[in-house]
């Protein structure tokens, strides 16, 4: 039986995002059949296109777009591609990822067809971040993954009255620190809350996901700079932490309805 190394799949990767202790890929399946094998790390598969037969020791499953699977590490299975083209997103997680987030991965030992109603939206959001791939994407994907495990493990937090103290701590970090320096575990440690709880509760107090909130902050940072006509747009993009001027323009228009140039001309 073949043993696949971390990041090894039978296909061609169209996009890749590396996490601390994890890897996300958009993979086109190039083999008509893949015999019994197992992966070194635990991973999710979210089918994006085409049809597949997935078989483990427990069952066989016909997979279509939107099907979500989880395999614990070293769990044997085989695959058959049933359409001319098929594609899926893989989220591979090393044991260190589970340990870093204080999650007990053994709770999910085995292979699972995941049918929780809220999970597909979370994985579509992860797929969007995979292809956006900006400075906030890693942080956003970490948060989305913890929401996934919050659903799977049915993690419950204590009811809170009013605004908890950790909100001010997280808000200060998000305002004061460059997005590229922030990680979910750092935010959780500084706020003295569990990462799953922080991920689940963030949108309640900030009205946005981690990544979207950080992008909003960068756009707000750019607005006063756009009122200074001597500053080139590329310099503003760099100063505010966007990948480049094109990325700056896309995010700015998405959030304001205007391009940076249009906003500047309106004064």
Coordinates of C-alpha atoms in Angstrom, one line a residue, residues 25-246:
X25 CA -4.4 23.0 -2.3
X26 CA -6.8 23.2 -5.3
X27 CA -6.1 19.9 -7.1
X28 CA -7.2 18.6 -10.5
X29 CA -7.3 14.8 -10.3
X30 CA -5.3 13.4 -13.3
X31 CA -5.5 9.7 -12.5
X32 CA -8.6 7.6 -13.5
X33 CA -8.0 5.3 -10.6
X34 CA -5.8 5.5 -7.5
X35 CA -5.3 2.2 -5.6
X36 CA -5.3 1.7 -1.9
X37 CA -3.1 4.3 -0.2
X38 CA -2.9 6.4 2.9
X39 CA -1.6 9.9 3.7
X40 CA 0.8 10.8 6.4
X41 CA -1.3 13.6 7.8
X42 CA -5.0 14.1 8.5
X43 CA -6.9 16.0 5.8
X44 CA -10.2 17.2 4.4
X45 CA -11.3 16.9 0.8
X46 CA -14.0 19.3 -0.5
X47 CA -15.1 18.2 -4.0
X48 CA -15.2 21.2 -6.4
X49 CA -15.9 19.6 -9.8
X50 CA -16.8 16.2 -11.4
X51 CA -17.6 12.9 -9.8
X52 CA -15.5 10.5 -7.8
X53 CA -15.9 7.1 -6.0
X54 CA -14.2 7.2 -2.6
X55 CA -13.8 3.9 -0.7
X56 CA -12.5 3.3 2.7
X57 CA -12.6 0.2 5.0
X58 CA -16.0 1.3 6.2
X59 CA -17.9 2.3 3.1
X60 CA -18.0 3.5 -0.5
X61 CA -19.3 6.9 -1.4
X62 CA -20.3 8.7 -4.6
X63 CA -18.8 12.2 -4.4
X64 CA -20.2 15.2 -6.3
X65 CA -19.4 18.9 -6.0
X66 CA -20.0 20.0 -2.4
X67 CA -19.2 16.6 -0.9
X68 CA -16.9 16.9 2.1
X69 CA -14.7 14.1 3.5
X70 CA -12.3 13.8 6.4
X71 CA -9.5 11.3 6.6
X72 CA -7.5 10.8 9.8
X73 CA -3.8 10.2 9.2
X74 CA -2.8 6.8 7.9
X75 CA -6.4 5.9 7.1
X76 CA -6.4 3.6 4.0
X77 CA -8.7 4.4 1.0
X78 CA -8.9 4.3 -2.8
X79 CA -10.4 6.6 -5.4
X80 CA -12.0 6.3 -8.9
X81 CA -12.6 9.3 -11.1
X82 CA -15.9 8.8 -12.8
X83 CA -16.0 11.9 -15.0
X84 CA -13.5 13.2 -17.6
X85 CA -12.5 16.0 -15.2
X86 CA -12.6 16.2 -11.4
X87 CA -11.2 18.7 -9.0
X88 CA -11.1 19.0 -5.2
X89 CA -9.7 21.2 -2.4
X90 CA -7.5 19.5 0.2
X91 CA -6.8 20.8 3.6
X92 CA -3.9 18.8 5.2
X93 CA -3.1 19.3 8.9
X94 CA 0.0 18.0 10.7
X95 CA -0.2 16.8 14.3
X96 CA 1.5 20.0 15.3
X97 CA -1.4 22.0 14.0
X98 CA -3.8 20.2 16.3
X99 CA -1.5 20.5 19.3
X100 CA -1.0 24.2 18.7
X101 CA -4.7 24.8 18.8
X102 CA -5.3 22.5 21.7
X103 CA -7.5 20.2 19.7
X104 CA -7.6 16.4 20.2
X105 CA -7.4 15.1 16.7
X106 CA -7.9 11.5 17.8
X107 CA -11.6 12.3 18.4
X108 CA -12.0 12.1 14.6
X109 CA -10.0 9.0 14.0
X110 CA -11.1 7.2 10.8
X111 CA -12.8 8.4 7.6
X112 CA -15.9 10.5 7.6
X113 CA -18.5 11.9 5.1
X114 CA -19.2 15.2 6.8
X115 CA -22.8 16.4 6.3
X116 CA -23.1 19.3 8.9
X117 CA -25.2 22.0 7.3
X118 CA -22.9 24.9 8.1
X119 CA -19.6 23.3 6.9
X120 CA -20.0 23.8 3.0
X121 CA -20.1 27.6 3.5
X122 CA -17.0 27.5 5.6
X123 CA -15.1 25.5 3.0
X124 CA -16.3 27.7 0.2
X125 CA -14.9 30.6 2.2
X126 CA -11.6 28.8 2.6
X127 CA -11.5 28.2 -1.2
X128 CA -12.0 31.9 -1.8
X129 CA -9.1 32.7 0.5
X130 CA -6.9 30.1 -1.2
X131 CA -7.3 32.0 -4.5
X132 CA -7.2 35.5 -3.0
X133 CA -4.0 34.6 -1.2
X134 CA -3.3 38.0 0.3
X135 CA -1.6 38.9 3.6
X136 CA -4.8 38.2 5.6
X137 CA -5.6 34.8 3.9
X138 CA -3.6 32.6 6.3
X139 CA -5.1 34.2 9.3
X140 CA -8.6 33.9 7.8
X141 CA -8.2 30.3 6.9
X142 CA -6.9 29.5 10.4
X143 CA -10.1 31.1 11.8
X144 CA -12.3 29.2 9.4
X145 CA -10.7 25.9 10.2
X146 CA -11.3 26.4 13.9
X147 CA -14.9 27.2 13.1
X148 CA -15.0 23.8 11.3
X149 CA -13.6 22.0 14.3
X150 CA -15.9 24.0 16.5
X151 CA -18.8 22.4 14.6
X152 CA -17.3 19.0 14.5
X153 CA -16.4 18.8 18.1
X154 CA -19.4 20.7 19.3
X155 CA -17.2 23.1 21.3
X156 CA -19.4 25.2 23.6
X157 CA -18.3 28.5 25.2
X158 CA -19.8 30.0 28.3
X159 CA -22.5 32.6 27.8
X160 CA -21.1 36.1 28.2
X161 CA -22.9 39.2 29.3
X162 CA -22.0 42.4 27.6
X163 CA -18.7 42.8 25.7
X164 CA -16.0 40.4 27.0
X165 CA -12.6 41.9 27.9
X166 CA -10.8 40.0 25.2
X167 CA -12.5 42.0 22.5
X168 CA -10.6 45.2 23.4
X169 CA -7.3 43.3 23.4
X170 CA -8.0 41.7 19.9
X171 CA -9.2 45.1 18.5
X172 CA -6.0 46.8 19.7
X173 CA -3.8 44.1 18.1
X174 CA -5.7 44.3 14.8
X175 CA -5.4 48.1 14.7
X176 CA -1.7 48.3 15.8
X177 CA 0.0 45.3 14.2
X178 CA 0.7 44.6 10.5
X179 CA -1.6 41.9 9.2
X180 CA 1.4 39.7 8.1
X181 CA 2.6 39.5 11.7
X182 CA -0.7 38.2 13.2
X183 CA -1.6 34.6 13.7
X184 CA -4.7 33.2 15.3
X185 CA -2.8 31.6 18.1
X186 CA -1.1 34.9 19.0
X187 CA -4.4 36.7 19.1
X188 CA -5.9 33.9 21.3
X189 CA -2.9 33.9 23.6
X190 CA -2.9 37.7 24.0
X191 CA -6.6 37.7 24.6
X192 CA -6.4 34.7 27.0
X193 CA -9.1 32.7 25.2
X194 CA -9.2 29.4 23.4
X195 CA -8.6 29.7 19.6
X196 CA -11.8 27.9 18.8
X197 CA -13.8 30.3 21.0
X198 CA -12.1 33.3 19.5
X199 CA -12.8 32.1 15.9
X200 CA -16.4 31.3 16.7
X201 CA -17.1 34.6 18.5
X202 CA -15.1 37.1 16.4
X203 CA -17.8 38.0 13.9
X204 CA -20.3 38.6 16.7
X205 CA -18.2 41.6 18.0
X206 CA -16.5 42.7 14.8
X207 CA -19.2 42.1 12.2
X208 CA -16.8 40.4 9.8
X209 CA -14.4 37.5 9.5
X210 CA -10.7 37.8 10.5
X211 CA -9.6 38.4 7.0
X212 CA -12.4 40.8 6.0
X213 CA -11.9 42.8 9.1
X214 CA -8.1 43.2 8.4
X215 CA -8.9 44.3 4.8
X216 CA -11.3 46.9 6.0
X217 CA -8.6 48.3 8.3
X218 CA -6.2 48.5 5.5
X219 CA -8.7 50.3 3.3
X220 CA -9.5 52.8 6.1
X221 CA -5.7 53.4 6.5
X222 CA -5.5 54.1 2.7
X223 CA -8.3 56.7 2.6
X224 CA -6.5 59.7 4.1
X225 CA -3.4 58.8 2.1
X226 CA -5.5 59.1 -1.1
X227 CA -6.2 62.7 -0.2
X228 CA -2.5 63.5 -0.7
X229 CA -2.2 63.7 -4.6
X230 CA 1.6 63.6 -4.4
X231 CA 1.6 59.9 -3.2
X232 CA 1.5 57.3 -6.0
X233 CA -1.1 54.6 -5.7
X234 CA 1.6 51.9 -5.7
X235 CA 3.3 53.5 -2.7
X236 CA 0.0 53.7 -0.8
X237 CA -0.7 50.0 -1.6
X238 CA 2.7 49.1 -0.2
X239 CA 2.4 51.3 2.9
X240 CA -1.0 49.8 3.8
X241 CA 0.1 46.2 3.4
X242 CA -1.5 45.2 0.1
X243 CA 0.2 42.7 -2.1
X244 CA 0.4 45.2 -5.0
X245 CA -1.5 48.1 -6.6
X246 CA -3.9 45.7 -8.4

